mmCIF file of C-alpha atoms in Angstrom:
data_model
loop_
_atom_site.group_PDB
_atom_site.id
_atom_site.type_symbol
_atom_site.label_atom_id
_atom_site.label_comp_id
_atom_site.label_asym_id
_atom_site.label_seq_id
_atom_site.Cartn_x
_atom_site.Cartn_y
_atom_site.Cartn_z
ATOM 1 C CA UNK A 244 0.000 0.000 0.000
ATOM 2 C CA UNK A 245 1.785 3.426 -0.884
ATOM 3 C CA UNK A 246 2.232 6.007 1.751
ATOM 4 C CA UNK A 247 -0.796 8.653 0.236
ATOM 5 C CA UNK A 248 -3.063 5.480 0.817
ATOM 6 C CA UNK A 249 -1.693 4.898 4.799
ATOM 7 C CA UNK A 250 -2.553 8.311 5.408
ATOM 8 C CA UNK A 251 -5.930 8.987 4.295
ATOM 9 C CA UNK A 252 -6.375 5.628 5.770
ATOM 10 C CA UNK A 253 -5.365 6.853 9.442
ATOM 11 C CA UNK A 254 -7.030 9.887 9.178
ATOM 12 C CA UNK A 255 -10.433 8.616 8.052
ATOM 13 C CA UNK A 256 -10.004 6.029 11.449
ATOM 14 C CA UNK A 257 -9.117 9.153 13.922
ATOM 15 C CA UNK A 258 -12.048 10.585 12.122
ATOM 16 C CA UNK A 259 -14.688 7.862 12.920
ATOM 17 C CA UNK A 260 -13.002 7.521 16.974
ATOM 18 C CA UNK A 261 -13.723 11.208 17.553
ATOM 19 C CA UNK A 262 -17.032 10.821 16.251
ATOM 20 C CA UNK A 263 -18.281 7.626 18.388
ATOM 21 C CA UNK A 264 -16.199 9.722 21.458
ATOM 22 C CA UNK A 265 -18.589 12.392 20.793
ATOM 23 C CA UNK A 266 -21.820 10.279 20.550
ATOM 24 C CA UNK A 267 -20.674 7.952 24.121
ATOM 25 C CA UNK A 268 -20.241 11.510 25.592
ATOM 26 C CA UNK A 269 -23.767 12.765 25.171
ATOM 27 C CA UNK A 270 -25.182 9.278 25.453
ATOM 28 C CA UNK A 271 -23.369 9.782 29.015
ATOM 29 C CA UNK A 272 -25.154 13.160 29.470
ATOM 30 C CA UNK A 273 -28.495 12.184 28.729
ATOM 31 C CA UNK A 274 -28.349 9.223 30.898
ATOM 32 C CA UNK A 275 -26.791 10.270 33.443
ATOM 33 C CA UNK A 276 -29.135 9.003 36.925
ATOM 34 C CA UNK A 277 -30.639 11.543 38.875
ATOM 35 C CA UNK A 278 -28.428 11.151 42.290
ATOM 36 C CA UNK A 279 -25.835 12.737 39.905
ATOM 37 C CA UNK A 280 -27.189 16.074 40.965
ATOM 38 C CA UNK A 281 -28.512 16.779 44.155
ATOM 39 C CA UNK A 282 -32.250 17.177 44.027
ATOM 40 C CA UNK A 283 -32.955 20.155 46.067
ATOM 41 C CA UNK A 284 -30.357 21.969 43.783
ATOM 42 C CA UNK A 285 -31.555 24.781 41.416
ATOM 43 C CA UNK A 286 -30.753 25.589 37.662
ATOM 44 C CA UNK A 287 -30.058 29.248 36.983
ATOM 45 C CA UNK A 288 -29.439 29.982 33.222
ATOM 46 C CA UNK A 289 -28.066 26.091 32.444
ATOM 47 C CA UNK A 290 -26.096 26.182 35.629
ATOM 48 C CA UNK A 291 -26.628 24.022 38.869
ATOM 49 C CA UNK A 292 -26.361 25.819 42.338
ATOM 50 C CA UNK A 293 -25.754 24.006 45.355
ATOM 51 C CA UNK A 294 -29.100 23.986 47.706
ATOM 52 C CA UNK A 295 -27.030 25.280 50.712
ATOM 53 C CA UNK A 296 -26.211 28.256 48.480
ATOM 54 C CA UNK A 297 -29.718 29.275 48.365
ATOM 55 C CA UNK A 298 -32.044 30.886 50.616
ATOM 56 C CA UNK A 299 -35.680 29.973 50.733
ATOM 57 C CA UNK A 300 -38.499 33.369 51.287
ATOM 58 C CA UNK A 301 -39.726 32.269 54.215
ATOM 59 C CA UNK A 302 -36.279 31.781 55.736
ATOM 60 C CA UNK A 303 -35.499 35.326 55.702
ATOM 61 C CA UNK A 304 -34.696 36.653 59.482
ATOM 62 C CA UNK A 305 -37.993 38.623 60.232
ATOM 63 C CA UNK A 306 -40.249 36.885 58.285
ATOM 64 C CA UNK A 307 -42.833 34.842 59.696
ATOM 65 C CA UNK A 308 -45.980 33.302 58.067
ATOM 66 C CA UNK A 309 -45.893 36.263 55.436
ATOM 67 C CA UNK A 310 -45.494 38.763 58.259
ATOM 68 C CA UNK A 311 -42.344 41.000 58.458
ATOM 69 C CA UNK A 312 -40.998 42.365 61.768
ATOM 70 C CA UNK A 313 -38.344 44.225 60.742
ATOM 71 C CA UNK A 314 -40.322 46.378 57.906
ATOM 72 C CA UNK A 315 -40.814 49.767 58.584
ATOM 73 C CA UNK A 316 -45.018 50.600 57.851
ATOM 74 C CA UNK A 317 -46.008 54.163 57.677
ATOM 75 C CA UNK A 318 -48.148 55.525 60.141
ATOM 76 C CA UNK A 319 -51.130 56.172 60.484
ATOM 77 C CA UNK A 320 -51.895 59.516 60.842
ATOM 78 C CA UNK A 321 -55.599 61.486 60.965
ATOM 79 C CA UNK A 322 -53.878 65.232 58.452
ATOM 80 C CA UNK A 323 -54.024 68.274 59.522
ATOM 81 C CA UNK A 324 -56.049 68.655 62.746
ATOM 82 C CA UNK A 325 -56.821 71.196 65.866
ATOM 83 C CA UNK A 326 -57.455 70.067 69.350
ATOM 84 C CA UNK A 327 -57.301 71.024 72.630
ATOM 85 C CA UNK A 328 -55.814 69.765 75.733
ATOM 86 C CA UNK A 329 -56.604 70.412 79.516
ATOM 87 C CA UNK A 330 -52.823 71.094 81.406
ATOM 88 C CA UNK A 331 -54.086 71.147 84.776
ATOM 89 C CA UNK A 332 -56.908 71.114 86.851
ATOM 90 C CA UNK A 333 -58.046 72.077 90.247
ATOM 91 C CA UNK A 334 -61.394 72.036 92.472
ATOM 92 C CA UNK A 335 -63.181 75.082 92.713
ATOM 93 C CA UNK A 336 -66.626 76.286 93.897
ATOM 94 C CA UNK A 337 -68.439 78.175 91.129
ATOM 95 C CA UNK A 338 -70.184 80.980 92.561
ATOM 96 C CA UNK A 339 -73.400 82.279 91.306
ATOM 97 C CA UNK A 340 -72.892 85.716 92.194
ATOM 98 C CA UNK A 341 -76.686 87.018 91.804
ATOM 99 C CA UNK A 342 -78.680 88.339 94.948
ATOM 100 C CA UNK A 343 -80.635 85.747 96.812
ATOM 101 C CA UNK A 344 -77.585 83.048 96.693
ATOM 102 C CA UNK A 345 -74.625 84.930 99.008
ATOM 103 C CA UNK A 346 -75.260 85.734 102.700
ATOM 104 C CA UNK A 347 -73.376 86.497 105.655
ATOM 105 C CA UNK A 348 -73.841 86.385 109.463
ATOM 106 C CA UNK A 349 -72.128 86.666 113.029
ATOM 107 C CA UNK A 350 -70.633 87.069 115.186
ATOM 108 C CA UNK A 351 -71.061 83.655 116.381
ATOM 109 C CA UNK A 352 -74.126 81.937 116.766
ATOM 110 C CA UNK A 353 -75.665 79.805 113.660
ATOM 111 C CA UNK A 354 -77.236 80.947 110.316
ATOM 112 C CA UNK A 355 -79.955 79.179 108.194
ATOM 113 C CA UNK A 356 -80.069 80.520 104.387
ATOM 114 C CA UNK A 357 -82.036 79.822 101.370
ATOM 115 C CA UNK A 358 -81.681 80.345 97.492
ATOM 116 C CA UNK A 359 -84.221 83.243 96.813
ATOM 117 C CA UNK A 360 -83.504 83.466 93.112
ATOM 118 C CA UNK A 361 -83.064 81.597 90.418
ATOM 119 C CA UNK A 362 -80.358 81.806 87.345
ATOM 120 C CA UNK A 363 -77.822 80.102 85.280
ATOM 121 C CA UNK A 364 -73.743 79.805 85.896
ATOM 122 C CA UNK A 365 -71.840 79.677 82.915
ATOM 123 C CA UNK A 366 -68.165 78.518 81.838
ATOM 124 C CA UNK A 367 -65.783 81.489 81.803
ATOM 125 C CA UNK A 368 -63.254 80.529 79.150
ATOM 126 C CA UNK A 369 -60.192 83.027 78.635
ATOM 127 C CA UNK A 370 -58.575 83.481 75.328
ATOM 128 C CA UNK A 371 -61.404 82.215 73.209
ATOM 129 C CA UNK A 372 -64.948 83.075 71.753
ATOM 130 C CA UNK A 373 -67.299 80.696 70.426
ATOM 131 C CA UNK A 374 -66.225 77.590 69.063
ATOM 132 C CA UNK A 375 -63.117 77.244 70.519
ATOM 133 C CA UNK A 376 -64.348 78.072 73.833
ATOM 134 C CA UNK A 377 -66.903 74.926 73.202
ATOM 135 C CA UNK A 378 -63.530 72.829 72.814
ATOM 136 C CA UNK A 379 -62.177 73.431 76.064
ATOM 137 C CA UNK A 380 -65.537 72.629 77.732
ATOM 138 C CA UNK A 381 -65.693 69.179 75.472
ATOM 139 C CA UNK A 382 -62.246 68.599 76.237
ATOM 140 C CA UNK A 383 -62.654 69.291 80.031
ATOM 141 C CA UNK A 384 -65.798 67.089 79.794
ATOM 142 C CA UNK A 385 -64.188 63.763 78.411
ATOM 143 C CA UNK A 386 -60.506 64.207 80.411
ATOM 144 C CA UNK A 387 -61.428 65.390 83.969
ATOM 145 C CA UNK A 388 -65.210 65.309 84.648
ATOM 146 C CA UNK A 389 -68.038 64.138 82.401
ATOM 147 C CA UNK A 390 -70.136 66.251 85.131
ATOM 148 C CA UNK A 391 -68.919 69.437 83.568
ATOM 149 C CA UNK A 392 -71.430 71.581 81.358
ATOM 150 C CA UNK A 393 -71.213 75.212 79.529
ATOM 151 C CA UNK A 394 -74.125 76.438 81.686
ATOM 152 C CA UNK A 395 -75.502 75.534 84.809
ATOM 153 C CA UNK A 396 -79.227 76.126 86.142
ATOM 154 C CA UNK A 397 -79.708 77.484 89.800
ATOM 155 C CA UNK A 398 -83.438 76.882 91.187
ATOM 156 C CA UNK A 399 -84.765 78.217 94.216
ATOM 157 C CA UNK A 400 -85.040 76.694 97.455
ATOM 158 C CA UNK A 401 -82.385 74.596 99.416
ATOM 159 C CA UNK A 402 -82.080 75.507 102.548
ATOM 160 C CA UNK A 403 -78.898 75.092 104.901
ATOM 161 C CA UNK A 404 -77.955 75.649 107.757
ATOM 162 C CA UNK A 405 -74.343 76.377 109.663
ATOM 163 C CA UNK A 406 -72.879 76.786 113.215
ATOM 164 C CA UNK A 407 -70.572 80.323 113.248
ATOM 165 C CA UNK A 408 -67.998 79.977 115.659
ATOM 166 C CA UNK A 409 -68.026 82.880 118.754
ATOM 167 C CA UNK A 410 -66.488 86.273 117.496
ATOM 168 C CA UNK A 411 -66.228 85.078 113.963
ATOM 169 C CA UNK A 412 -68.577 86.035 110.959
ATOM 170 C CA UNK A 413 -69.572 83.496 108.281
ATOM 171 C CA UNK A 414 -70.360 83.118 104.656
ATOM 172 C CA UNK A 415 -72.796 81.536 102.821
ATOM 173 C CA UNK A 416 -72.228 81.396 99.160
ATOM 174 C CA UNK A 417 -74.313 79.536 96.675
ATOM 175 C CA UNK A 418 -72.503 77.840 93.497
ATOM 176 C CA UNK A 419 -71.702 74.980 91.672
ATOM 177 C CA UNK A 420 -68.635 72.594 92.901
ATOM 178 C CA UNK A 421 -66.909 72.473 89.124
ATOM 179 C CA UNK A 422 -63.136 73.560 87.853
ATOM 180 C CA UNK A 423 -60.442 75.639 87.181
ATOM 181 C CA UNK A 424 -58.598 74.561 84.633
ATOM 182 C CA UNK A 425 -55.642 75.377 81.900
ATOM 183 C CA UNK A 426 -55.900 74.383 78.563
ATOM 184 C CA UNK A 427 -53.590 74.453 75.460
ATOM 185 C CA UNK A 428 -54.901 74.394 71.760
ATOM 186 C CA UNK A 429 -52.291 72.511 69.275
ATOM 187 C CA UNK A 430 -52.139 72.524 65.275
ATOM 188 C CA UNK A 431 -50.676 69.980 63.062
ATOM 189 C CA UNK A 432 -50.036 70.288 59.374
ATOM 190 C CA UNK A 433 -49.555 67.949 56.173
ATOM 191 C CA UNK A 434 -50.181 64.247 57.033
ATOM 192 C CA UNK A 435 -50.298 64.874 60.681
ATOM 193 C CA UNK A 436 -47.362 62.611 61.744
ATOM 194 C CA UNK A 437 -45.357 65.020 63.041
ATOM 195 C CA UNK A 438 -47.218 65.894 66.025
ATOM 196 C CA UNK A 439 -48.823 69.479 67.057
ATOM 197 C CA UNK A 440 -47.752 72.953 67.475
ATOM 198 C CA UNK A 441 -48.830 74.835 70.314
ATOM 199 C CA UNK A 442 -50.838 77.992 69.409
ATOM 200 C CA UNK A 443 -53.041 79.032 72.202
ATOM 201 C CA UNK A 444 -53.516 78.267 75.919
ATOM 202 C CA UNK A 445 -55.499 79.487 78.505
ATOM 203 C CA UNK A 446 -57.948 79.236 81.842
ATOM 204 C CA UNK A 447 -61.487 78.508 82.265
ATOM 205 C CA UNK A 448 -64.089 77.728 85.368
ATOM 206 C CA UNK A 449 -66.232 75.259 84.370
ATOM 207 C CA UNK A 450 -69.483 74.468 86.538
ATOM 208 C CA UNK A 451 -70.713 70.816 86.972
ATOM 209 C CA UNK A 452 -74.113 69.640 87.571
ATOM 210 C CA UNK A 453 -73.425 69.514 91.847
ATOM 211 C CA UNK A 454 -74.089 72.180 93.223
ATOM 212 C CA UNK A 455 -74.412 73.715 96.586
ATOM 213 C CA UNK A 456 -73.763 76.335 99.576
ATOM 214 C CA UNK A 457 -69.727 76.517 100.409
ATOM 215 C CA UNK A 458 -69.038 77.926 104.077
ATOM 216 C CA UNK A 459 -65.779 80.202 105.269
ATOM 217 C CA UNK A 460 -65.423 82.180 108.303
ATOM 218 C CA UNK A 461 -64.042 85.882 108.594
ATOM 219 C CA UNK A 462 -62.899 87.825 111.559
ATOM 220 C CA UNK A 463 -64.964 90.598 110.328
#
C-alpha cells in the first residue's frame, strides 16, 4: 500500500473515533441518573447551584408566616387637625354671684339661708370666643369630669344651715362645685405625623351639675 493510501487511511479512522467519542459523551449526558445532581439543587441559566447556596423566602430573618418584623409601615396619621388639651386642673366652687344666693352672718351663733332666686352659671373661658371656647368645655368634659357643662341652672329653694364659731362672721355662698382649669390648643399640618404645634392656651371655670352652699369664716 503506498504512503498517500496509509494516510488517508489513518485519518479517516481518527475521524470515525472522535465521532463515536462524541456520541458515548452525550449518550453519558443524557443518561446520566438523577443522584448525579442533588435534588434540592436549582438551575439558573443552564447552571446548577448548590441547595445550601440558596435561601428559601420564608427563611429570611424577620419573616414569619408572610409577616415581616423588621419592615418599617407608615403611620397612620388622621392630616391636619386642631385640638385642645386640659394642662391642669383644680377644684373650685363656682359661685353664682346674683342676689338671693350669698349671705353672711355673726358674730357667732348659727345661720340658716335659702336660694331666693333663680339663674344660670356659665363657663368662663379666657382666650377664646365661640367655638373654641366649646372645645375646652368638650375637652374638660371627656378628660377630667363628664359632670362638667357650659351652663348651669340654679333653682330656688335649698335651705342650709351652719354653726358660726363665737367672734367670727360666716359666709354663705351659693354655686356649683366644678373647675379651674388650663388648657392648650395645638395645630398639626400635612399628614399629621409630626405631632402638634402649640398655638393658644389658657384658663377657664367650668361648673358641673353639683351644686351647693360653700361655708368660710371671717374675723370681720
Amino acid at each position: 500500500m503506498g504512503t498517500g493510501i496509509r494516510r488517508t487511511a489513518i485519518a479517516s479512522t481518527t475521524a470515525l473515533l472522535l465521532c463515536l467519542g462524541a456520541i458515548g459523551t452525550a449518550s453519558a449526558d443524557q443518561d446520566a441518573p438523577e443522584s448525579s445532581v442533588n435534588s434540592s439543587d436549582q438551575a439558573v441559566d443552564g447552571d446548577f447551584i448548590a441547595a445550601q447556596d440558596t435561601v428559601e423566602i420564608n427563611d429570611r430573618d424577620g419573616w414569619d408566616e408572610g409577616d415581616a418584623e423588621n419592615v418599617i409601615r407608615p403611620s397612620i396619621c388622621s392630616g391636619p387637625q386642631t385640638w385642645v388639651e386640659i394642662a391642669s386642673k383644680k377644684n373650685y366652687h363656682v359661685p353664682s354671684w346674683w342676689n338671693g344666693t350669698k349671705y353672711k352672718d355673726g358674730p357667732g351663733g348659727d345661720m340658716t339661708v335659702v336660694v331666693t332666686k333663680s339663674g344660670t352659671i356659665t363657663a368662663e373661658v379666657t382666650g377664646t370666643v365661640g367655638a373654641e371656647a366649646n372645645m375646652v368645655i368638650a375637652a374638660a368634659k371627656s378628660s377630667v369630669s363628664y359632670k362638667i357643662a357650659g351652663s348651669v341652672q340654679i333653682t330656688t329653694g335649698h335651705t342650709y344651715t351652719h354653726d358660726v364659731a363665737r367672734h367670727k362672721y360666716g359666709h354663705l355662698q351659693y354655686g356649683s362645685w366644678g373647675y379651674k382649669v388650663t388648657w392648650e390648643k395645638y395645630r398639626r399640618k400635612g399628614s399629621g405625623c409630626n405631632g402638634g404645634t402649640l398655638i393658644d392656651s389658657g384658663t377657664a371655670t367650668l361648673p358641673t351639675k353639683e351644686t351647693g352652699w360653700k361655708y368660710r369664716e371671717t374675723s370681720s
